[in-house]
Short mmCIF file of the N, C-alpha and C atoms (twelve columns), coordinates in Angstrom:
data_MODEL
# 
_entry.id   MODEL 
# 
loop_
_atom_site.group_PDB 
_atom_site.id 
_atom_site.type_symbol 
_atom_site.label_atom_id 
_atom_site.label_alt_id 
_atom_site.label_comp_id 
_atom_site.label_asym_id 
_atom_site.label_seq_id 
_atom_site.Cartn_x 
_atom_site.Cartn_y 
_atom_site.Cartn_z 
_atom_site.pdbx_PDB_model_num 
ATOM 1   N N  . MET A 1   -7.744  -23.360 -30.146 1 
ATOM 2   C CA . MET A 1   -8.345  -21.960 -30.631 1 
ATOM 3   C C  . MET A 1   -9.592  -22.194 -29.812 1 
ATOM 4   N N  . ARG A 2   -9.976  -23.533 -29.343 1 
ATOM 5   C CA . ARG A 2   -11.152 -23.322 -28.379 1 
ATOM 6   C C  . ARG A 2   -10.329 -22.540 -26.957 1 
ATOM 7   N N  . LEU A 3   -9.274  -22.985 -26.807 1 
ATOM 8   C CA . LEU A 3   -8.651  -22.466 -25.357 1 
ATOM 9   C C  . LEU A 3   -8.314  -21.111 -25.243 1 
ATOM 10  N N  . LYS A 4   -8.044  -20.304 -26.644 1 
ATOM 11  C CA . LYS A 4   -8.116  -19.125 -27.261 1 
ATOM 12  C C  . LYS A 4   -9.465  -18.203 -26.026 1 
ATOM 13  N N  . GLY A 5   -10.145 -18.961 -27.440 1 
ATOM 14  C CA . GLY A 5   -11.654 -18.379 -26.815 1 
ATOM 15  C C  . GLY A 5   -12.237 -19.422 -25.519 1 
ATOM 16  N N  . PHE A 6   -11.737 -19.912 -24.967 1 
ATOM 17  C CA . PHE A 6   -12.533 -19.803 -23.393 1 
ATOM 18  C C  . PHE A 6   -11.507 -18.746 -22.394 1 
ATOM 19  N N  . GLN A 7   -9.983  -18.608 -22.544 1 
ATOM 20  C CA . GLN A 7   -9.617  -17.303 -21.990 1 
ATOM 21  C C  . GLN A 7   -10.053 -16.318 -22.498 1 
ATOM 22  N N  . VAL A 8   -10.798 -15.801 -23.483 1 
ATOM 23  C CA . VAL A 8   -11.380 -14.691 -23.369 1 
ATOM 24  C C  . VAL A 8   -12.804 -14.476 -22.921 1 
ATOM 25  N N  . THR A 9   -13.503 -15.722 -22.941 1 
ATOM 26  C CA . THR A 9   -14.976 -15.616 -22.283 1 
ATOM 27  C C  . THR A 9   -14.428 -15.184 -20.547 1 
ATOM 28  N N  . GLU A 10  -13.117 -16.281 -20.126 1 
ATOM 29  C CA . GLU A 10  -13.298 -15.998 -18.839 1 
ATOM 30  C C  . GLU A 10  -12.349 -14.787 -18.478 1 
ATOM 31  N N  . LYS A 11  -11.926 -14.147 -19.175 1 
ATOM 32  C CA . LYS A 11  -11.529 -12.547 -19.043 1 
ATOM 33  C C  . LYS A 11  -12.632 -11.544 -18.796 1 
ATOM 34  N N  . ARG A 12  -13.604 -11.901 -19.889 1 
ATOM 35  C CA . ARG A 12  -14.751 -10.939 -20.096 1 
ATOM 36  C C  . ARG A 12  -15.419 -11.276 -18.515 1 
ATOM 37  N N  . ARG A 13  -15.723 -12.576 -18.067 1 
ATOM 38  C CA . ARG A 13  -16.499 -13.226 -16.842 1 
ATOM 39  C C  . ARG A 13  -15.554 -11.585 -15.793 1 
ATOM 40  N N  . GLN A 14  -14.387 -12.192 -16.205 1 
ATOM 41  C CA . GLN A 14  -14.229 -11.774 -14.330 1 
ATOM 42  C C  . GLN A 14  -13.828 -9.900  -14.492 1 
ATOM 43  N N  . LEU A 15  -13.918 -9.269  -15.685 1 
ATOM 44  C CA . LEU A 15  -14.229 -8.071  -16.167 1 
ATOM 45  C C  . LEU A 15  -15.681 -7.735  -15.731 1 
ATOM 46  N N  . GLN A 16  -16.626 -8.515  -16.272 1 
ATOM 47  C CA . GLN A 16  -18.094 -8.581  -15.503 1 
ATOM 48  C C  . GLN A 16  -18.191 -8.367  -13.906 1 
ATOM 49  N N  . GLN A 17  -17.528 -9.253  -13.186 1 
ATOM 50  C CA . GLN A 17  -17.707 -9.023  -12.265 1 
ATOM 51  C C  . GLN A 17  -16.944 -8.344  -10.938 1 
ATOM 52  N N  . LEU A 18  -15.633 -8.038  -11.736 1 
ATOM 53  C CA . LEU A 18  -15.303 -6.282  -11.164 1 
ATOM 54  C C  . LEU A 18  -16.265 -5.253  -10.703 1 
ATOM 55  N N  . GLN A 19  -16.705 -4.970  -11.977 1 
ATOM 56  C CA . GLN A 19  -17.955 -4.012  -12.553 1 
ATOM 57  C C  . GLN A 19  -19.123 -3.879  -11.260 1 
ATOM 58  N N  . SER A 20  -19.245 -5.410  -11.352 1 
ATOM 59  C CA . SER A 20  -20.449 -5.533  -10.581 1 
ATOM 60  C C  . SER A 20  -20.462 -5.526  -9.327  1 
ATOM 61  N N  . MET A 21  -18.828 -5.824  -8.569  1 
ATOM 62  C CA . MET A 21  -18.443 -5.341  -7.560  1 
ATOM 63  C C  . MET A 21  -18.751 -4.213  -7.049  1 
ATOM 64  N N  . MET A 22  -18.289 -3.236  -8.094  1 
ATOM 65  C CA . MET A 22  -17.648 -1.669  -8.137  1 
ATOM 66  C C  . MET A 22  -19.012 -1.403  -7.865  1 
ATOM 67  N N  . ALA A 23  -19.904 -1.126  -8.751  1 
ATOM 68  C CA . ALA A 23  -21.692 -1.009  -8.732  1 
ATOM 69  C C  . ALA A 23  -22.067 -1.361  -7.250  1 
ATOM 70  N N  . GLU A 24  -21.887 -2.374  -7.046  1 
ATOM 71  C CA . GLU A 24  -22.166 -2.443  -5.380  1 
ATOM 72  C C  . GLU A 24  -21.610 -1.738  -4.098  1 
ATOM 73  N N  . PHE A 25  -20.408 -1.525  -4.727  1 
ATOM 74  C CA . PHE A 25  -19.723 -0.878  -3.184  1 
ATOM 75  C C  . PHE A 25  -20.242 0.703   -3.444  1 
ATOM 76  N N  . GLU A 26  -20.322 1.327   -4.865  1 
ATOM 77  C CA . GLU A 26  -20.841 2.469   -4.889  1 
ATOM 78  C C  . GLU A 26  -22.365 3.001   -4.589  1 
ATOM 79  N N  . ARG A 27  -23.357 1.520   -4.363  1 
ATOM 80  C CA . ARG A 27  -23.803 1.834   -4.137  1 
ATOM 81  C C  . ARG A 27  -24.676 1.734   -2.559  1 
ATOM 82  N N  . MET A 28  -23.467 0.970   -1.997  1 
ATOM 83  C CA . MET A 28  -23.727 0.634   -0.757  1 
ATOM 84  C C  . MET A 28  -23.241 2.207   -0.037  1 
ATOM 85  N N  . ALA A 29  -21.678 2.483   -0.733  1 
ATOM 86  C CA . ALA A 29  -21.433 4.115   -0.326  1 
ATOM 87  C C  . ALA A 29  -22.519 5.085   -0.189  1 
ATOM 88  N N  . LYS A 30  -23.030 5.492   -1.366  1 
ATOM 89  C CA . LYS A 30  -24.162 6.099   -1.801  1 
ATOM 90  C C  . LYS A 30  -25.223 6.122   -0.352  1 
ATOM 91  N N  . GLU A 31  -25.484 4.375   -0.232  1 
ATOM 92  C CA . GLU A 31  -26.702 4.530   0.856   1 
ATOM 93  C C  . GLU A 31  -26.376 5.196   2.297   1 
ATOM 94  N N  . LEU A 32  -24.662 4.889   2.721   1 
ATOM 95  C CA . LEU A 32  -24.379 5.118   4.003   1 
ATOM 96  C C  . LEU A 32  -24.147 6.248   3.767   1 
ATOM 97  N N  . GLU A 33  -23.698 7.310   2.477   1 
ATOM 98  C CA . GLU A 33  -23.615 8.858   3.083   1 
ATOM 99  C C  . GLU A 33  -25.697 9.458   3.492   1 
ATOM 100 N N  . ASN A 34  -26.456 8.805   2.846   1 
ATOM 101 C CA . ASN A 34  -27.587 9.344   3.196   1 
ATOM 102 C C  . ASN A 34  -27.880 9.116   4.281   1 
ATOM 103 N N  . GLN A 35  -27.514 8.207   5.056   1 
ATOM 104 C CA . GLN A 35  -27.962 7.416   6.403   1 
ATOM 105 C C  . GLN A 35  -27.267 8.447   7.243   1 
ATOM 106 N N  . ILE A 36  -25.707 8.961   6.403   1 
ATOM 107 C CA . ILE A 36  -25.363 9.974   7.199   1 
ATOM 108 C C  . ILE A 36  -25.886 11.259  7.629   1 
ATOM 109 N N  . ALA A 37  -26.068 11.918  6.766   1 
ATOM 110 C CA . ALA A 37  -27.030 12.581  6.186   1 
ATOM 111 C C  . ALA A 37  -28.011 13.124  7.419   1 
ATOM 112 N N  . ILE A 38  -29.108 11.712  7.228   1 
ATOM 113 C CA . ILE A 38  -30.083 12.031  8.263   1 
ATOM 114 C C  . ILE A 38  -29.468 11.887  9.589   1 
ATOM 115 N N  . GLU A 39  -28.775 11.379  9.706   1 
ATOM 116 C CA . GLU A 39  -28.609 11.225  11.646  1 
ATOM 117 C C  . GLU A 39  -27.638 12.592  11.768  1 
ATOM 118 N N  . GLU A 40  -27.103 13.602  10.489  1 
ATOM 119 C CA . GLU A 40  -26.343 14.551  11.183  1 
ATOM 120 C C  . GLU A 40  -27.540 15.673  11.237  1 
ATOM 121 N N  . LYS A 41  -28.053 15.583  10.220  1 
ATOM 122 C CA . LYS A 41  -29.801 16.224  10.689  1 
ATOM 123 C C  . LYS A 41  -30.185 16.233  11.853  1 
ATOM 124 N N  . LYS A 42  -30.826 15.159  12.004  1 
ATOM 125 C CA . LYS A 42  -31.496 14.878  13.546  1 
ATOM 126 C C  . LYS A 42  -30.552 15.438  14.537  1 
ATOM 127 N N  . SER A 43  -29.098 15.261  14.728  1 
ATOM 128 C CA . SER A 43  -28.605 15.486  16.145  1 
ATOM 129 C C  . SER A 43  -28.496 17.228  15.858  1 
ATOM 130 N N  . GLY A 44  -28.383 17.773  14.658  1 
ATOM 131 C CA . GLY A 44  -27.812 18.926  13.985  1 
ATOM 132 C C  . GLY A 44  -26.389 19.895  14.328  1 
ATOM 133 N N  . ILE A 45  -25.676 18.075  14.270  1 
ATOM 134 C CA . ILE A 45  -24.308 18.400  14.078  1 
ATOM 135 C C  . ILE A 45  -24.079 17.475  12.818  1 
ATOM 136 N N  . SER A 46  -22.668 18.604  12.409  1 
ATOM 137 C CA . SER A 46  -22.836 18.193  11.076  1 
ATOM 138 C C  . SER A 46  -21.256 17.905  11.011  1 
ATOM 139 N N  . ASP A 47  -20.661 18.292  12.275  1 
ATOM 140 C CA . ASP A 47  -18.813 18.415  12.243  1 
ATOM 141 C C  . ASP A 47  -18.528 17.230  12.880  1 
ATOM 142 N N  . PRO A 48  -17.812 16.119  12.116  1 
ATOM 143 C CA . PRO A 48  -17.662 14.974  12.784  1 
ATOM 144 C C  . PRO A 48  -16.478 15.153  13.885  1 
ATOM 145 N N  . ASN A 49  -15.203 16.131  13.680  1 
ATOM 146 C CA . ASN A 49  -14.794 16.507  15.241  1 
ATOM 147 C C  . ASN A 49  -15.235 17.104  16.257  1 
ATOM 148 N N  . HIS A 50  -16.474 17.491  15.931  1 
ATOM 149 C CA . HIS A 50  -16.881 17.713  17.343  1 
ATOM 150 C C  . HIS A 50  -17.590 16.519  18.795  1 
ATOM 151 N N  . PHE A 51  -17.595 17.196  19.704  1 
ATOM 152 C CA . PHE A 51  -17.822 15.931  20.891  1 
ATOM 153 C C  . PHE A 51  -18.850 15.360  20.295  1 
ATOM 154 N N  . ALA A 52  -19.879 15.678  20.554  1 
ATOM 155 C CA . ALA A 52  -21.040 15.293  20.402  1 
ATOM 156 C C  . ALA A 52  -21.258 14.598  18.631  1 
ATOM 157 N N  . TYR A 53  -20.977 14.537  18.139  1 
ATOM 158 C CA . TYR A 53  -21.443 14.185  16.553  1 
ATOM 159 C C  . TYR A 53  -21.718 12.172  16.979  1 
ATOM 160 N N  . PRO A 54  -22.831 12.173  15.874  1 
ATOM 161 C CA . PRO A 54  -23.173 10.930  16.231  1 
ATOM 162 C C  . PRO A 54  -22.534 9.676   16.247  1 
ATOM 163 N N  . THR A 55  -22.369 8.734   17.105  1 
ATOM 164 C CA . THR A 55  -21.753 7.578   16.930  1 
ATOM 165 C C  . THR A 55  -21.752 6.693   15.911  1 
ATOM 166 N N  . PHE A 56  -23.137 6.983   15.607  1 
ATOM 167 C CA . PHE A 56  -23.630 5.555   14.107  1 
ATOM 168 C C  . PHE A 56  -23.052 6.660   12.675  1 
ATOM 169 N N  . ALA A 57  -23.221 8.066   12.973  1 
ATOM 170 C CA . ALA A 57  -22.633 8.985   11.710  1 
ATOM 171 C C  . ALA A 57  -21.579 8.876   11.679  1 
ATOM 172 N N  . LYS A 58  -20.488 8.706   12.559  1 
ATOM 173 C CA . LYS A 58  -18.867 7.918   12.799  1 
ATOM 174 C C  . LYS A 58  -18.463 7.421   12.035  1 
ATOM 175 N N  . ALA A 59  -19.133 5.942   12.629  1 
ATOM 176 C CA . ALA A 59  -19.476 4.905   11.730  1 
ATOM 177 C C  . ALA A 59  -19.638 4.307   10.837  1 
ATOM 178 N N  . ALA A 60  -20.339 4.938   10.267  1 
ATOM 179 C CA . ALA A 60  -21.287 4.924   8.691   1 
ATOM 180 C C  . ALA A 60  -20.391 5.736   7.830   1 
ATOM 181 N N  . ARG A 61  -19.400 7.154   8.195   1 
ATOM 182 C CA . ARG A 61  -18.380 7.831   7.448   1 
ATOM 183 C C  . ARG A 61  -17.201 7.051   7.304   1 
ATOM 184 N N  . GLN A 62  -16.886 6.181   8.205   1 
ATOM 185 C CA . GLN A 62  -15.814 5.379   8.156   1 
ATOM 186 C C  . GLN A 62  -16.029 3.875   7.349   1 
ATOM 187 N N  . ARG A 63  -17.325 3.280   7.075   1 
ATOM 188 C CA . ARG A 63  -17.377 2.387   6.795   1 
ATOM 189 C C  . ARG A 63  -17.533 2.794   5.070   1 
ATOM 190 N N  . ALA A 64  -18.164 4.202   5.246   1 
ATOM 191 C CA . ALA A 64  -17.905 4.369   3.472   1 
ATOM 192 C C  . ALA A 64  -17.030 4.835   2.654   1 
ATOM 193 N N  . ASP A 65  -15.804 5.547   3.869   1 
ATOM 194 C CA . ASP A 65  -14.471 6.202   3.277   1 
ATOM 195 C C  . ASP A 65  -13.295 4.792   2.684   1 
ATOM 196 N N  . ASN A 66  -13.577 3.764   3.639   1 
ATOM 197 C CA . ASN A 66  -13.681 1.965   3.263   1 
ATOM 198 C C  . ASN A 66  -14.164 1.506   1.958   1 
ATOM 199 N N  . LEU A 67  -15.574 1.998   1.385   1 
ATOM 200 C CA . LEU A 67  -15.758 1.178   0.524   1 
ATOM 201 C C  . LEU A 67  -15.017 1.839   -0.412  1 
ATOM 202 N N  . GLN A 68  -15.140 3.942   -0.046  1 
ATOM 203 C CA . GLN A 68  -14.061 3.889   -1.354  1 
ATOM 204 C C  . GLN A 68  -12.575 3.695   -1.409  1 
ATOM 205 N N  . VAL A 69  -12.092 3.563   -0.407  1 
ATOM 206 C CA . VAL A 69  -10.791 2.725   -0.776  1 
ATOM 207 C C  . VAL A 69  -10.799 1.336   -2.112  1 
ATOM 208 N N  . SER A 70  -11.992 0.637   -1.442  1 
ATOM 209 C CA . SER A 70  -11.643 -0.714  -1.755  1 
ATOM 210 C C  . SER A 70  -12.601 -0.440  -3.712  1 
ATOM 211 N N  . ILE A 71  -13.617 0.533   -3.713  1 
ATOM 212 C CA . ILE A 71  -13.905 1.259   -5.435  1 
ATOM 213 C C  . ILE A 71  -12.130 1.262   -5.886  1 
ATOM 214 N N  . ARG A 72  -11.558 2.144   -5.362  1 
ATOM 215 C CA . ARG A 72  -10.053 2.715   -5.958  1 
ATOM 216 C C  . ARG A 72  -10.025 1.782   -6.413  1 
ATOM 217 N N  . GLU A 73  -9.417  0.414   -5.515  1 
ATOM 218 C CA . GLU A 73  -8.648  -0.894  -5.777  1 
ATOM 219 C C  . GLU A 73  -8.815  -1.587  -6.476  1 
ATOM 220 N N  . LEU A 74  -10.700 -1.973  -6.881  1 
ATOM 221 C CA . LEU A 74  -10.970 -2.559  -8.208  1 
ATOM 222 C C  . LEU A 74  -10.823 -1.705  -9.161  1 
ATOM 223 N N  . LYS A 75  -10.957 -0.390  -9.638  1 
ATOM 224 C CA . LYS A 75  -10.616 -0.048  -10.519 1 
ATOM 225 C C  . LYS A 75  -9.170  -0.033  -11.322 1 
ATOM 226 N N  . VAL A 76  -8.179  -0.284  -10.173 1 
ATOM 227 C CA . VAL A 76  -6.567  -0.423  -10.640 1 
ATOM 228 C C  . VAL A 76  -6.965  -2.153  -11.809 1 
ATOM 229 N N  . GLN A 77  -8.202  -2.742  -10.582 1 
ATOM 230 C CA . GLN A 77  -8.057  -4.161  -10.873 1 
ATOM 231 C C  . GLN A 77  -8.616  -4.386  -12.324 1 
ATOM 232 N N  . GLN A 78  -9.179  -3.460  -12.545 1 
ATOM 233 C CA . GLN A 78  -10.042 -3.181  -13.579 1 
ATOM 234 C C  . GLN A 78  -9.785  -2.941  -14.700 1 
ATOM 235 N N  . GLU A 79  -8.841  -1.906  -14.287 1 
ATOM 236 C CA . GLU A 79  -7.812  -1.628  -15.829 1 
ATOM 237 C C  . GLU A 79  -6.924  -2.711  -16.320 1 
ATOM 238 N N  . ALA A 80  -6.474  -3.347  -15.506 1 
ATOM 239 C CA . ALA A 80  -5.516  -4.672  -15.511 1 
ATOM 240 C C  . ALA A 80  -6.266  -5.891  -16.502 1 
ATOM 241 N N  . ALA A 81  -7.742  -5.701  -15.806 1 
ATOM 242 C CA . ALA A 81  -8.811  -6.825  -16.778 1 
ATOM 243 C C  . ALA A 81  -8.811  -6.627  -17.874 1 
ATOM 244 N N  . GLU A 82  -8.911  -5.118  -17.741 1 
ATOM 245 C CA . GLU A 82  -9.600  -4.804  -19.599 1 
ATOM 246 C C  . GLU A 82  -8.184  -4.970  -20.293 1 
ATOM 247 N N  . LEU A 83  -7.077  -4.784  -19.820 1 
ATOM 248 C CA . LEU A 83  -5.632  -4.989  -20.828 1 
ATOM 249 C C  . LEU A 83  -6.100  -6.511  -21.206 1 
ATOM 250 N N  . GLY A 84  -5.845  -7.441  -19.834 1 
ATOM 251 C CA . GLY A 84  -5.991  -8.556  -19.827 1 
ATOM 252 C C  . GLY A 84  -7.106  -9.302  -21.070 1 
ATOM 253 N N  . LEU A 85  -8.064  -8.833  -20.653 1 
ATOM 254 C CA . LEU A 85  -9.105  -8.868  -22.138 1 
ATOM 255 C C  . LEU A 85  -8.586  -8.414  -23.231 1 
ATOM 256 N N  . GLU A 86  -8.130  -7.186  -23.527 1 
ATOM 257 C CA . GLU A 86  -7.519  -7.085  -24.869 1 
ATOM 258 C C  . GLU A 86  -6.663  -7.899  -25.653 1 
ATOM 259 N N  . GLU A 87  -5.771  -8.322  -24.565 1 
ATOM 260 C CA . GLU A 87  -4.303  -9.539  -25.357 1 
ATOM 261 C C  . GLU A 87  -5.091  -10.718 -25.776 1 
ATOM 262 N N  . ALA A 88  -6.305  -11.044 -25.156 1 
ATOM 263 C CA . ALA A 88  -6.621  -12.092 -25.096 1 
ATOM 264 C C  . ALA A 88  -8.039  -12.235 -25.661 1 
ATOM 265 N N  . GLU A 89  -8.321  -11.206 -26.309 1 
ATOM 266 C CA . GLU A 89  -9.138  -10.863 -28.040 1 
ATOM 267 C C  . GLU A 89  -7.863  -11.208 -29.021 1 
ATOM 268 N N  . ALA A 90  -6.872  -10.344 -28.876 1 
ATOM 269 C CA . ALA A 90  -6.015  -10.422 -29.731 1 
ATOM 270 C C  . ALA A 90  -5.190  -11.617 -30.091 1 
ATOM 271 N N  . GLU A 91  -4.902  -12.277 -29.369 1 
ATOM 272 C CA . GLU A 91  -4.290  -13.677 -29.740 1 
ATOM 273 C C  . GLU A 91  -5.475  -14.644 -30.080 1 
ATOM 274 N N  . HIS A 92  -6.947  -14.700 -29.786 1 
ATOM 275 C CA . HIS A 92  -8.024  -15.205 -29.914 1 
ATOM 276 C C  . HIS A 92  -8.051  -14.859 -31.719 1 
ATOM 277 N N  . ALA A 93  -8.392  -13.459 -31.843 1 
ATOM 278 C CA . ALA A 93  -8.028  -13.576 -33.103 1 
ATOM 279 C C  . ALA A 93  -7.128  -14.130 -33.982 1 
ATOM 280 N N  . LYS A 94  -6.200  -14.170 -33.478 1 
ATOM 281 C CA . LYS A 94  -4.780  -14.357 -34.239 1 
ATOM 282 C C  . LYS A 94  -4.636  -15.714 -34.590 1 
ATOM 283 N N  . ALA A 95  -5.113  -16.729 -33.793 1 
ATOM 284 C CA . ALA A 95  -5.340  -18.322 -33.668 1 
ATOM 285 C C  . ALA A 95  -6.199  -18.207 -34.627 1 
ATOM 286 N N  . ALA A 96  -7.652  -17.333 -34.568 1 
ATOM 287 C CA . ALA A 96  -8.697  -17.707 -36.060 1 
ATOM 288 C C  . ALA A 96  -8.000  -17.604 -37.232 1 
ATOM 289 N N  . ALA A 97  -7.190  -16.554 -37.227 1 
ATOM 290 C CA . ALA A 97  -6.619  -15.780 -38.617 1 
ATOM 291 C C  . ALA A 97  -5.538  -17.651 -39.181 1 
ATOM 292 N N  . LEU A 98  -4.728  -17.748 -38.387 1 
ATOM 293 C CA . LEU A 98  -4.092  -19.379 -38.270 1 
ATOM 294 C C  . LEU A 98  -4.827  -20.198 -39.010 1 
ATOM 295 N N  . GLU A 99  -5.988  -20.022 -38.296 1 
ATOM 296 C CA . GLU A 99  -6.596  -21.959 -38.294 1 
ATOM 297 C C  . GLU A 99  -7.293  -22.102 -40.092 1 
ATOM 298 N N  . GLU A 100 -7.744  -20.516 -40.308 1 
ATOM 299 C CA . GLU A 100 -8.328  -20.027 -41.237 1 
ATOM 300 C C  . GLU A 100 -7.393  -20.134 -42.343 1 
ATOM 301 N N  . ARG A 101 -6.272  -19.891 -42.703 1 
ATOM 302 C CA . ARG A 101 -5.128  -19.520 -43.174 1 
ATOM 303 C C  . ARG A 101 -4.611  -21.781 -43.364 1 
ATOM 304 N N  . ASP A 102 -3.999  -21.927 -42.361 1 
ATOM 305 C CA . ASP A 102 -4.495  -23.524 -42.476 1 
ATOM 306 C C  . ASP A 102 -5.593  -24.212 -43.037 1 
ATOM 307 N N  . GLY A 103 -6.804  -23.798 -43.096 1 
ATOM 308 C CA . GLY A 103 -7.476  -24.680 -43.604 1 
ATOM 309 C C  . GLY A 103 -7.943  -24.412 -45.317 1 
ATOM 310 N N  . GLN A 104 -7.464  -23.369 -45.856 1 
ATOM 311 C CA . GLN A 104 -7.322  -22.476 -46.607 1 
ATOM 312 C C  . GLN A 104 -5.912  -23.365 -47.550 1 
ATOM 313 N N  . MET A 105 -5.162  -23.511 -46.839 1 
ATOM 314 C CA . MET A 105 -3.628  -24.174 -46.998 1 
ATOM 315 C C  . MET A 105 -4.272  -25.888 -47.708 1 
ATOM 316 N N  . ARG A 106 -4.841  -26.272 -46.518 1 
ATOM 317 C CA . ARG A 106 -5.195  -27.974 -47.104 1 
ATOM 318 C C  . ARG A 106 -5.975  -27.793 -48.092 1 
ATOM 319 N N  . ILE A 107 -7.277  -27.583 -48.261 1 
ATOM 320 C CA . ILE A 107 -8.046  -27.176 -49.433 1 
ATOM 321 C C  . ILE A 107 -7.485  -27.205 -50.463 1 
ATOM 322 N N  . ARG A 108 -6.447  -26.125 -50.831 1 
ATOM 323 C CA . ARG A 108 -5.968  -26.344 -52.126 1 
ATOM 324 C C  . ARG A 108 -5.153  -27.561 -52.445 1 
ATOM 325 N N  . ALA A 109 -4.200  -27.724 -51.517 1 
ATOM 326 C CA . ALA A 109 -3.544  -29.267 -51.460 1 
ATOM 327 C C  . ALA A 109 -4.046  -30.555 -51.731 1 
# 
């Protein structure tokens, strides 16, 4: 029973960690997008293919794109973690029901 409870707690912790990482990556990507917009406005060039497009904006755009890829990968991991948590909770509930039933049988005996 304790093992099942520990497993549920661990799955919840992993899920929360994934969600925190995703939120942090989303915040960083948004900050980069703001910096890109400022740099484009300063230079007057918003086309990344233009020969005079700011180098900083180009690098920031690549970092923001990489963060978006990471966020998508974390979402896949989050879905797997959510399934794992559901399974662990179901096993915990099952173990609790069996323990309760066994406890009631001992009282009757």
